[in-house]
Coordinates of C-alpha atoms in Angstrom, one line a residue:
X1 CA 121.8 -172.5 -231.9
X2 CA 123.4 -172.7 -228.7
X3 CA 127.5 -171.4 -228.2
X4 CA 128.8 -175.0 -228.0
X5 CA 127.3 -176.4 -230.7
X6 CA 128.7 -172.7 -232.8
X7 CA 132.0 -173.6 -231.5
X8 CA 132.2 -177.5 -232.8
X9 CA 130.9 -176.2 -236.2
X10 CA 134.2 -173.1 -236.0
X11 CA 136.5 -175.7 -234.8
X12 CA 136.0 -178.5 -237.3
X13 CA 135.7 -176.4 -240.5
X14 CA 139.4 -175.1 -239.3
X15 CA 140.3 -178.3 -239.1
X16 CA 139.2 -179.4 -242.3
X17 CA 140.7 -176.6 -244.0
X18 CA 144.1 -177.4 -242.7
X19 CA 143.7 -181.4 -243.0
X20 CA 143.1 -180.1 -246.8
X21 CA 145.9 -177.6 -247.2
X22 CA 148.4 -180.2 -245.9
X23 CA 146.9 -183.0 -247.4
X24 CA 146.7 -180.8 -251.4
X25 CA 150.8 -180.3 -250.9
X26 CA 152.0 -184.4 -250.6
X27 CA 149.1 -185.7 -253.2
X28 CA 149.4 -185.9 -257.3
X29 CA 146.4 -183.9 -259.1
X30 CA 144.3 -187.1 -259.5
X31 CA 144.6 -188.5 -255.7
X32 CA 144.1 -184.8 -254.7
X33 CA 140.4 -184.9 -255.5
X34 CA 140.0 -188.3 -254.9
X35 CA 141.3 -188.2 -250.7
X36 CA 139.0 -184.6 -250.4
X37 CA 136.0 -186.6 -251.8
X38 CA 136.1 -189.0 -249.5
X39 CA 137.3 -186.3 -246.9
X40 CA 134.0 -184.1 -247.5
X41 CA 132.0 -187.3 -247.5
X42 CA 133.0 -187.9 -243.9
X43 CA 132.7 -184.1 -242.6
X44 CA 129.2 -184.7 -244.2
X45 CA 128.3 -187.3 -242.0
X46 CA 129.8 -185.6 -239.0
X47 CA 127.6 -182.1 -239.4
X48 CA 124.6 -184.5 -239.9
X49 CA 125.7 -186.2 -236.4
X50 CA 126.2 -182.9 -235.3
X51 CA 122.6 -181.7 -236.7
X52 CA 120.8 -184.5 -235.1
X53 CA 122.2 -183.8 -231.8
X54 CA 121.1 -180.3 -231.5
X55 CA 117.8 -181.4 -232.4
X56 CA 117.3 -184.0 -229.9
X57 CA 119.0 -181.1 -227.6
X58 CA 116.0 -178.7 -228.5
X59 CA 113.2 -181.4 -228.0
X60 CA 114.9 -182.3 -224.9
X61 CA 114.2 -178.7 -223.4
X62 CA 110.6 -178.0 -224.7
X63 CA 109.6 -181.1 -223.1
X64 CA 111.2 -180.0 -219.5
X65 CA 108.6 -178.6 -217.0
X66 CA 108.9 -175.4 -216.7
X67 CA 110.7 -175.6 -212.8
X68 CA 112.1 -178.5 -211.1
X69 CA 112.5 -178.9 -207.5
X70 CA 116.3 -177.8 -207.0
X71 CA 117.0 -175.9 -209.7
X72 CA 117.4 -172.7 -210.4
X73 CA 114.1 -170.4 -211.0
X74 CA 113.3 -169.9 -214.6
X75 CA 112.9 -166.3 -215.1
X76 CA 109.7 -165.1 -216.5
X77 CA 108.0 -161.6 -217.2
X78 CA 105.2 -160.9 -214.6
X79 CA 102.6 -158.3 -216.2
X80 CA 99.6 -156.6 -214.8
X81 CA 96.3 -156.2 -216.0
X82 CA 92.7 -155.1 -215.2
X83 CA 90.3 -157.9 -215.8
X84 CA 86.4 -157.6 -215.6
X85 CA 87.3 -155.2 -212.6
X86 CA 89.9 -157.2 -211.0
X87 CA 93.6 -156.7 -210.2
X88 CA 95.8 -159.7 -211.6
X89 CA 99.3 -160.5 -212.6
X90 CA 100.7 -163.3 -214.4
X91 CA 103.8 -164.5 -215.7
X92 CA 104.7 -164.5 -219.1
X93 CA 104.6 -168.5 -219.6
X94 CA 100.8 -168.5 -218.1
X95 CA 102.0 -170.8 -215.2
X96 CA 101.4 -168.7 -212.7
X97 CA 98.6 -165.9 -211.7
X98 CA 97.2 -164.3 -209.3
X99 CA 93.7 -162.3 -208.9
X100 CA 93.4 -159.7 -206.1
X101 CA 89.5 -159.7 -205.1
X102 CA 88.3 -157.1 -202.9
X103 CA 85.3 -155.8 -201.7
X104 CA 83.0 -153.3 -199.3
X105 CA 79.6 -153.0 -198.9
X106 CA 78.3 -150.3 -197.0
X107 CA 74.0 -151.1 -196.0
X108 CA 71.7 -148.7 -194.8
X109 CA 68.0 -148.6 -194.7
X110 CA 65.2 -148.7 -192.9
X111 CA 62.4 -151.2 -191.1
X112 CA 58.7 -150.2 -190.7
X113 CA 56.3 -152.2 -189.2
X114 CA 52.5 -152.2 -189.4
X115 CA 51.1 -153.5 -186.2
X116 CA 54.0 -150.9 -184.8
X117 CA 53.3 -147.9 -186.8
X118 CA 56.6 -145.5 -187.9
X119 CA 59.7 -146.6 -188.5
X120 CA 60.8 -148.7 -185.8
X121 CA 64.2 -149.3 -186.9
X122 CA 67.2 -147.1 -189.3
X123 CA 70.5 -149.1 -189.4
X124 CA 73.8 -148.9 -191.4
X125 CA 76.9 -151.0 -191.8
X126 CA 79.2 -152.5 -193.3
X127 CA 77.4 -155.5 -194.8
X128 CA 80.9 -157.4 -195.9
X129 CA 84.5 -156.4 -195.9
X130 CA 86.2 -159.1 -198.2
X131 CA 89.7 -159.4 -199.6
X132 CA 90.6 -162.8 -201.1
X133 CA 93.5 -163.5 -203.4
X134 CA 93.2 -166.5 -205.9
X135 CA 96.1 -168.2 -207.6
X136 CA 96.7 -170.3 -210.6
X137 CA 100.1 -172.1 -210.9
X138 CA 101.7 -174.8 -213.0
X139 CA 98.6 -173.9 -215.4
X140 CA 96.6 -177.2 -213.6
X141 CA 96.0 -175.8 -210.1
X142 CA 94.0 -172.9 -208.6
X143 CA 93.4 -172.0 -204.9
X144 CA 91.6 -169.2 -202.8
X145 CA 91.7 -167.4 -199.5
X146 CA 88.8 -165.3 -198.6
X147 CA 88.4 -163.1 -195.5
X148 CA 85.9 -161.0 -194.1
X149 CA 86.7 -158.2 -191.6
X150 CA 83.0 -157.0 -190.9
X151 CA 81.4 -157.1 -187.7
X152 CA 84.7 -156.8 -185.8
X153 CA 85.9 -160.3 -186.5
X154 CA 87.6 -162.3 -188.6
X155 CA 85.4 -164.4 -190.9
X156 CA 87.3 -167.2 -193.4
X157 CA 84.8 -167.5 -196.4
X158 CA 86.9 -169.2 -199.5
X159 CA 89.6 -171.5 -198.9
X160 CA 90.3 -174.5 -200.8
X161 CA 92.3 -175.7 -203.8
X162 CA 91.6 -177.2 -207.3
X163 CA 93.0 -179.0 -209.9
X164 CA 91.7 -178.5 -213.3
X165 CA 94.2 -180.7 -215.4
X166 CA 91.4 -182.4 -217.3
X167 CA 89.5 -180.5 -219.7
X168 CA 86.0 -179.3 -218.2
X169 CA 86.6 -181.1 -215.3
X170 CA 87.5 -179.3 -211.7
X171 CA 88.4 -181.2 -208.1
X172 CA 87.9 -178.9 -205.4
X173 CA 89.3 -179.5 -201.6
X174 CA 88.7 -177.2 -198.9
X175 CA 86.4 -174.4 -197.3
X176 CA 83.6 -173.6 -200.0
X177 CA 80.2 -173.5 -201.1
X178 CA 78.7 -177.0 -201.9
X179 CA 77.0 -177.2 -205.0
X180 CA 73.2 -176.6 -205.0
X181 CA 70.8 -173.3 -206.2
X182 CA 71.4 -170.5 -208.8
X183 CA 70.8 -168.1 -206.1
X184 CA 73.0 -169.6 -203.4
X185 CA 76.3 -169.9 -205.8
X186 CA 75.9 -166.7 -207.5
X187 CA 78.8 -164.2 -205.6
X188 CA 77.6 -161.4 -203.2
X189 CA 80.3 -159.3 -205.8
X190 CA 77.6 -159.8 -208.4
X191 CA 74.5 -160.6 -207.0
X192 CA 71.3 -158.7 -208.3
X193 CA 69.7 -158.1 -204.6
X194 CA 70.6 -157.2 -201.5
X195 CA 70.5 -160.2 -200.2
X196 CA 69.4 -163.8 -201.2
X197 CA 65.6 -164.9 -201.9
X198 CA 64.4 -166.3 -198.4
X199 CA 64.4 -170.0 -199.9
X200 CA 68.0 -169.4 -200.3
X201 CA 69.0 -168.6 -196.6
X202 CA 66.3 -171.2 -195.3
X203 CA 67.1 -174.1 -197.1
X204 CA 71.0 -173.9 -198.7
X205 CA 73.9 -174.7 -197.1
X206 CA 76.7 -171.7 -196.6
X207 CA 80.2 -172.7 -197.2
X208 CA 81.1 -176.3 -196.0
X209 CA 84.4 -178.3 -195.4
X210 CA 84.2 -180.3 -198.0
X211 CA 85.4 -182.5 -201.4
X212 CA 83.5 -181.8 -204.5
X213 CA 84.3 -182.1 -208.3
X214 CA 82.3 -180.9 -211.7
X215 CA 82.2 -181.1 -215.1
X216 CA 81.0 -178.9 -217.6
X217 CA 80.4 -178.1 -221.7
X218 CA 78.7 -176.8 -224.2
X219 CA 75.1 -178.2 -222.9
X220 CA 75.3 -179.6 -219.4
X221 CA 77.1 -178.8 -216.2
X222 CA 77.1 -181.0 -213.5
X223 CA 79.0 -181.0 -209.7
X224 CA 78.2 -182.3 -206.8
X225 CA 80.2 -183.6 -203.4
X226 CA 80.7 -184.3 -200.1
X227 CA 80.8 -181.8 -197.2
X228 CA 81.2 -181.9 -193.1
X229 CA 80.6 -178.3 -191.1
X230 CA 81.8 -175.1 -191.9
X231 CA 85.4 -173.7 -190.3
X232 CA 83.8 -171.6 -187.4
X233 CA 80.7 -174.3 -185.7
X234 CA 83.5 -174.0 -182.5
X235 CA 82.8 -170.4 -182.4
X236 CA 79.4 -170.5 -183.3
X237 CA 78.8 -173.2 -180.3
X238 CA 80.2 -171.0 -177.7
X239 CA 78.4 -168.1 -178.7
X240 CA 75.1 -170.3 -178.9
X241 CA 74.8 -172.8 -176.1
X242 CA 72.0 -174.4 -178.0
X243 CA 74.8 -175.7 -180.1
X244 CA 76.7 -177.4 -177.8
X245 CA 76.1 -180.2 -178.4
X246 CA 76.3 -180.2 -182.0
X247 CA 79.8 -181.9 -183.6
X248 CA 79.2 -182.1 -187.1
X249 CA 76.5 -182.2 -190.2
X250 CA 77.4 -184.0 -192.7
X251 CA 75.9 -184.3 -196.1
X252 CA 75.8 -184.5 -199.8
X253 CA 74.5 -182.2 -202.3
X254 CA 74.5 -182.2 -206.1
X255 CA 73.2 -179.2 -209.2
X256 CA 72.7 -180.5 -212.8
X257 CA 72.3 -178.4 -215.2
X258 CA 71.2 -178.7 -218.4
X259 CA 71.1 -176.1 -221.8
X260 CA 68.9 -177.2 -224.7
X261 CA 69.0 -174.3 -226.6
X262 CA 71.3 -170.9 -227.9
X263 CA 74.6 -172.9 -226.7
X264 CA 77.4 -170.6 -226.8
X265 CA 75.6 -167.3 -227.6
X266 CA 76.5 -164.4 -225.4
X267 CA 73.1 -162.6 -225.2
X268 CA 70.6 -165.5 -225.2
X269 CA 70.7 -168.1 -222.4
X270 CA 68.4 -171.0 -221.2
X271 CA 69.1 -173.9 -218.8
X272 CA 66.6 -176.0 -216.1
X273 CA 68.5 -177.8 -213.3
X274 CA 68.0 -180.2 -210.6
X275 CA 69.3 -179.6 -207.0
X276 CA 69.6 -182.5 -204.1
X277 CA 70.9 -181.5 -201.0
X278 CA 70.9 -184.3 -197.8
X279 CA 71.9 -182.8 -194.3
X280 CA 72.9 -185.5 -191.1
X281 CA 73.0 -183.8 -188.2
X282 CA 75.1 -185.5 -185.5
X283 CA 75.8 -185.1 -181.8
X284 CA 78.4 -186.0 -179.3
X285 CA 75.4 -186.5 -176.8
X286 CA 72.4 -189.0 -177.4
X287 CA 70.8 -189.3 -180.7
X288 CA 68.1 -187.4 -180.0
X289 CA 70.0 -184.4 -179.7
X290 CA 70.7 -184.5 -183.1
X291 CA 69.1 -181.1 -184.1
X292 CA 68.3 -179.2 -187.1
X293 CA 66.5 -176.2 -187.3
X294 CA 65.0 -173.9 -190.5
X295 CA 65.2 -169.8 -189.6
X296 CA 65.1 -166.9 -191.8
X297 CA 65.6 -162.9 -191.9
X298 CA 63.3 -161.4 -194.0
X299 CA 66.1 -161.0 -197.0
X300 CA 67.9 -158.1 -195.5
X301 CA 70.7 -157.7 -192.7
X302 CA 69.1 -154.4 -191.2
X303 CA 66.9 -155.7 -188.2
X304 CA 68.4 -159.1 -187.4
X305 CA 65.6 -160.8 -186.5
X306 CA 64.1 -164.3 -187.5
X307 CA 60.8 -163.5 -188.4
X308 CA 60.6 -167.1 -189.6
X309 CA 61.9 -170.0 -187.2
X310 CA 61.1 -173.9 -186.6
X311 CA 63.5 -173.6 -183.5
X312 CA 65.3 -176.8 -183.0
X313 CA 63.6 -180.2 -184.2
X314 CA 65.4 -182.9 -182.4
X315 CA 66.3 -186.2 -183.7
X316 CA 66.7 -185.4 -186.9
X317 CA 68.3 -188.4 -188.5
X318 CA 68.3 -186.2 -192.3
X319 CA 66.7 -183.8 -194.3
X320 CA 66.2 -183.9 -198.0
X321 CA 65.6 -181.0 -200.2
X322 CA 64.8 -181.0 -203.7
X323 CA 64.9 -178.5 -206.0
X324 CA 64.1 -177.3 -209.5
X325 CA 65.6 -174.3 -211.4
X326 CA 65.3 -172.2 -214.5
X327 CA 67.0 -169.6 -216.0
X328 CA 66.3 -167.4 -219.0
X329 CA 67.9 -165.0 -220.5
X330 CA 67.2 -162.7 -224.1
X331 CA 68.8 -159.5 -224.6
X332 CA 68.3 -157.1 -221.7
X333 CA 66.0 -159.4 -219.9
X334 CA 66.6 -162.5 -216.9
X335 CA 64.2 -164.4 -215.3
X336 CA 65.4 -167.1 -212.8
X337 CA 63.1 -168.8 -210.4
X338 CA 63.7 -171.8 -207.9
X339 CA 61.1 -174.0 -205.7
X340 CA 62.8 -176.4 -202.9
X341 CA 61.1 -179.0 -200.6
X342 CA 62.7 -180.2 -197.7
X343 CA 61.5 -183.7 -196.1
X344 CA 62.7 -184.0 -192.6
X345 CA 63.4 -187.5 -191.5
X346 CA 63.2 -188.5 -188.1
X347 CA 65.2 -191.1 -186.0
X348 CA 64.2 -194.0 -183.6
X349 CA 63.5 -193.2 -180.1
X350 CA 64.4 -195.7 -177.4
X351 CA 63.3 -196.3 -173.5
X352 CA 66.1 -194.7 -172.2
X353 CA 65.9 -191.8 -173.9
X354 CA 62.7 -191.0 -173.7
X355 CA 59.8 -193.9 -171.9
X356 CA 57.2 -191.9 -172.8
X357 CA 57.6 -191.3 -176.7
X358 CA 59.9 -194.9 -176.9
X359 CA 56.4 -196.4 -178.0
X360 CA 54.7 -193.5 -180.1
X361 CA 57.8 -191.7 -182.0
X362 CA 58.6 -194.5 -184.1
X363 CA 55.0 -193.9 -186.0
X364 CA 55.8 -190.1 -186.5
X365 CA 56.7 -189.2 -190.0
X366 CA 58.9 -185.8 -190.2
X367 CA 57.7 -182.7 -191.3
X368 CA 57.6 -181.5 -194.8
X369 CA 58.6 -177.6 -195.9
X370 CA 58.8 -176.1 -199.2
X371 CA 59.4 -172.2 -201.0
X372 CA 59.9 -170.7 -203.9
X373 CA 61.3 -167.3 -205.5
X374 CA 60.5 -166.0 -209.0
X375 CA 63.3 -163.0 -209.6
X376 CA 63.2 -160.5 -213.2
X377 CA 65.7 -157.9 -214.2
X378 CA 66.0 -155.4 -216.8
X379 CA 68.8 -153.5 -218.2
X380 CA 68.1 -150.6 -219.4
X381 CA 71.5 -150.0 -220.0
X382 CA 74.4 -152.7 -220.2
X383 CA 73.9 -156.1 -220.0
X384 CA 74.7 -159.2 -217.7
X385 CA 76.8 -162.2 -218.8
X386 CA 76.4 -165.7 -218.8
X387 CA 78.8 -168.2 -217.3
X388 CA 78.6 -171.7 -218.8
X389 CA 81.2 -172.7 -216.8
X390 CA 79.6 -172.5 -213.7
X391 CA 75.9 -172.2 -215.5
X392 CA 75.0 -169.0 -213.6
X393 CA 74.9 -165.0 -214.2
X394 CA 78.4 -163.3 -213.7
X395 CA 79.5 -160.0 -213.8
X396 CA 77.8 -156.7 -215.6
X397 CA 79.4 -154.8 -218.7
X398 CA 79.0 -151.7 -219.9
X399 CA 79.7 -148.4 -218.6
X400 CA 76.5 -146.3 -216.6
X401 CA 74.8 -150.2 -216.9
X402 CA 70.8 -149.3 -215.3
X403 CA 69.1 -152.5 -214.5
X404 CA 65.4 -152.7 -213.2
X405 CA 65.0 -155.8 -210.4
X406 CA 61.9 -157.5 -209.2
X407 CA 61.2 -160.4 -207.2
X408 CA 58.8 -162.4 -205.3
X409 CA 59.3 -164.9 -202.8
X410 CA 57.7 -167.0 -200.5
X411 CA 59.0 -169.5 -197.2
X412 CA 56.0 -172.1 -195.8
X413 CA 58.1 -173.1 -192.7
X414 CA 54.2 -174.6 -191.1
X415 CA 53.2 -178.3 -191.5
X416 CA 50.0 -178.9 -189.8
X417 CA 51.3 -182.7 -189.2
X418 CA 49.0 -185.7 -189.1
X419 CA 46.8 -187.5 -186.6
X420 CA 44.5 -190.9 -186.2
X421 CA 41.6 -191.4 -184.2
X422 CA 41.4 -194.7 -182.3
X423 CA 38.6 -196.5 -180.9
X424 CA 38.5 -194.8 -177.8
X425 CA 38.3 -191.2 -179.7
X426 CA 41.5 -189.9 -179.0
X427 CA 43.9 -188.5 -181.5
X428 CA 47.2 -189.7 -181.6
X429 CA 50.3 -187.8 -183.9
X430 CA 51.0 -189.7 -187.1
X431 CA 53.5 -187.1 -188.4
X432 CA 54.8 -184.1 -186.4
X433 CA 53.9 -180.8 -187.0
X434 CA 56.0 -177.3 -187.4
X435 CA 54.6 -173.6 -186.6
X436 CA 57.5 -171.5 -188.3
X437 CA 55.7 -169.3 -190.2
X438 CA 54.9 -168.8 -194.0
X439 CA 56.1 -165.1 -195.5
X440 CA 55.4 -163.7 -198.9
X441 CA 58.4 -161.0 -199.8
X442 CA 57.7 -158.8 -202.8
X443 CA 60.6 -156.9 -203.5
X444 CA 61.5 -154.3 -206.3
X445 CA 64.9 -152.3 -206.9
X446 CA 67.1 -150.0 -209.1
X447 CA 70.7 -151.0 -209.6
X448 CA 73.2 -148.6 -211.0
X449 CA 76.9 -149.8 -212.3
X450 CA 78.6 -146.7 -212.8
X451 CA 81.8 -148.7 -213.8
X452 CA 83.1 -152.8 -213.2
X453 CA 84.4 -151.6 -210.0
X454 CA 81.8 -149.5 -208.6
X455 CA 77.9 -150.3 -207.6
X456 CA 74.8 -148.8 -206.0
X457 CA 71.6 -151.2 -205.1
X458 CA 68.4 -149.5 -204.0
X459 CA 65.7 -152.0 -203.0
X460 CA 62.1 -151.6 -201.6
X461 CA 60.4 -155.0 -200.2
X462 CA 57.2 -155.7 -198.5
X463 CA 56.6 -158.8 -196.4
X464 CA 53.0 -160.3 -194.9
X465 CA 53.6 -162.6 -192.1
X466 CA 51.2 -165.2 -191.0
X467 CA 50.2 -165.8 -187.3
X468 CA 53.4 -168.0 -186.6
X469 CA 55.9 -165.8 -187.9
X470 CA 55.9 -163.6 -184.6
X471 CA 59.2 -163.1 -184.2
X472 CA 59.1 -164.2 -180.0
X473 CA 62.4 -164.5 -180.4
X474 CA 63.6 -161.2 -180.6
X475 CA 62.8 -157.4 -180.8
X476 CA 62.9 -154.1 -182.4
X477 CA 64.9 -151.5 -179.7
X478 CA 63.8 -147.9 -180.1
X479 CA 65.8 -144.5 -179.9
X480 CA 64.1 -144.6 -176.4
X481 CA 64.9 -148.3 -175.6
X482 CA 61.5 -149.1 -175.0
X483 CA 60.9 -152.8 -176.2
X484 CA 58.3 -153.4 -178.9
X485 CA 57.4 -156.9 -180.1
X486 CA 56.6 -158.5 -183.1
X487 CA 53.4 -160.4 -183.3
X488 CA 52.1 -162.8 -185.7
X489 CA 50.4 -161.4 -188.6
X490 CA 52.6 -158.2 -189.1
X491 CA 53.5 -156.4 -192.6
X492 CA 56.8 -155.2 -192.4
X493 CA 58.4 -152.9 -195.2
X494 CA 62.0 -152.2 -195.8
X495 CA 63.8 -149.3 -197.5
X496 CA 67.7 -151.1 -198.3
X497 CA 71.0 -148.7 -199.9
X498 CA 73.8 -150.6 -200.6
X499 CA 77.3 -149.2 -202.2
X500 CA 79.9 -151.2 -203.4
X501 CA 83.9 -150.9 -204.1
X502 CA 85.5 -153.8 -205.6
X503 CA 88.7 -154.3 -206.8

């Protein structure tokens, strides 16, 4: 009860008892009780008036928001927690939080090539250096800003903002990764290997400007959106005059995902998705210069080099990948495995771009690529969770957590292409042909999660190259920097150490 509404109540039984005292003193006996009958009667109906107004007064204030624009702050308790190995503080009313996420990865390891015997390169870095803070306030809203310092430069990973006001519904605006593979939207913070499976890198798209929404349950998740380029293509284009010319790619993607069985159990897990991902490259110069290109490093950051690599295709009007994924998970053991295929289509050719393929290229279907991955783990200590919300693997629990990792991957980037033969015997192109390369990764690995904050990755992978994975466009440098190439038809062998901090 507030100090006004005290007051009144103090105030008016005063006054009653001195009406009544004054009142008891000019009356007769009988006209005394009948004048503080009626008299109580109407004090009656004033504390009910008075009643009723302090209600509506208390209703009044539980259904204000809890700040308006002008008014003073409403002061609320902030508190500090650790949660699931992040640094966060919220207010008392659970309008506002905020999440500090940190985190360094320090690589080193080794390359070793076959047709190059020894070990023709030893590296070590600092794979990222990430601190990104992400807010939550008014209860509805939720945004992120995500910065990487490695490599000397400032990176911007994360930065975009939501609104989650319906239930199991999210609209996302801003810097982020579009929604499409397991593998590609799992965090680096949690991710099982070193790097992602080399269908991953080839084929999904990295964070994109972009508008997206998703909806999710019990049994199905679903998001998908629109996306442009990502925040640095100016800087990328500078750096890579092959990319001048490039303004923007825009696209579409979408990931359904569905759960038919164990819905919300914590150590079983089951879902099979669908991914569709369209890419539109466009120029500011002539349609034809609308390129698009498939590359990969053989799924570690140590040598640098794109073993596998279409270089550019031009006149790419899109490219369609399709994908199917699965996820399983009993007790200590997770198998996931993806398999994409990317159509490329091409666009029309006229005389003045070029007279010589103005009368052929319309004919000439665009290539067709596909990969796969098949990826198991093992704890032998801890255990992994399950996200429903975002239907993919989270973080680990459990202190000293072991896990065992194996994987096995493979990227076709060739497509022989298509031909006819005419009356006169010659061949003419029907569909046009690629010479990437096709690798087969086998990878296995030890992870060791001493606590939610800290982890060590040891991984140990193997790669056979075919005769078009050669690698002309780089090198490895020796100690001595002698030059030695690549060729076609190598086996290369990697020995990755990765520690992480993360707060």
């Amino acid at each position: 009860m507030s100090k006004s509404v005290r007051f009144r109540k103090t105030l008016l039984a005063t006054l009653v008892c001195t009406a009544l005292g004054g009142s008891f003193a000019a009356l007769p006996a009988h006209a005394q009780d009948a004048d503080v009958a009626r008299r109580i009667e109407a004090l009656q109906k004033e504390i009910d008036a008075l009643k009723a107004q302090m209600q509506k007064v208390q209703a009044e204030q539980k259904a204000a928001p809890a700040a308006t624009w002008g008014a003073a702050p409403t002061a609320s308790p902030v508190s500090a927690a650790a949660d699931a190995g992040y640094l966060t503080w919220s207010s008392a009313d659970g309008n506002y939080v905020l999440k500090l996420d940190g985190r360094v990865q320090l690589d080193m390891g080794a390359v070793d090539s076959k047709l190059n015997s020894g070990v023709v390169q030893s590296d070590i870095k600092f794979r990222r250096v990430r601190l990104a803070f992400k807010g939550q306030f008014h209860k509805d809203w939720e945004t992120e800003l995500d910065l990487d310092f490695a490599n000397k430069e400032l990176d911007i990973k994360d930065m975009w903002l939501a609104y989650r006001g319906i239930p199991g519904v999210g609209i996302k605006l801003g810097h982020f990764k579009p929604h499409f593979s397991l593998d590609q939207v799992t965090s680096s913070r949690v991710a099982t290997y070193l790097e992602s499976s080399i269908p991953t890198e080839i084929f999904a798209p990295s964070r994109r400007i972009g508008l997206a929404a998703e909806y999710a349950n019990d049994w199905l998740f679903i998001g998908g959106g629109v996306f442009g380029d990502k925040v640095n293509t100016v800087g990328e284009a500078r750096d890579n005059p092959s990319l001048n010319a490039q303004a923007e790619t825009f696209g579409y993607s979408m990931r359904a995902v569905g759960r038919p069985l164990w819905r919300g159990q914590e150590n079983r897990a089951f879902h099979v998705g669908l991914n569709v991902l369209n890419n539109r490259p466009r120029s500011n110069a002539a349609p034809d210069d609308d390129r698009l290109k498939f590359a990969a490093v053989l799924e570690n950051e140590l040598s640098q080099i794109e073993f596998l690599d279409t270089k550019q295709i031009q006149n790419v009007d899109s490219a369609l990948t399709l994908g199917l994924e699965t996820a399983f998970k009993y007790g200590p053991h997770i198998l996931t495995a993806e398999y994409l295929q990317t159509k490329v289509k091409l666009g029309g050719v006229t005389a003045d771009m070029h007279p010589t393929l103005a009368a052929v290229w319309p004919t000439i279907a665009g290539p067709k690529v596909d990969s796969y991955y098949v990826a198991y783990s093992y704890f032998i200590r801890g255990d992994r969770r399950y996200d429903p919300s975002s239907a993919e693997f989270a973080g680990v629990v459990g202190k000293n957590a072991l896990e065992f990792t194996a994987r096995y991957s493979m990227a076709d980037l060739n497509d022989t292409g298509g031909y006819t033969r005419n009356r006169t015997s010659s061949y003419r192109a029907t569909s046009l042909g690629l010479a990437g390369g096709k690798a087969k990764i086998a990878t296995i690995g030890l992870n060791w999660y001493p606590n939610p904050n800290i982890k060590f990755v040891v991984n140990y992978l193997q790669a056979d190259l075919d005769r078009n994975a050669d690698a002309d466009a780089g090198s490895f440098e020796l100690a001595n920097a002698a030059v030695v190439p690549i060729v076609g038809g190598d086996k290369i062998k990697v020995l990755g150490v990765r520690a992480q901090f993360a707060f």
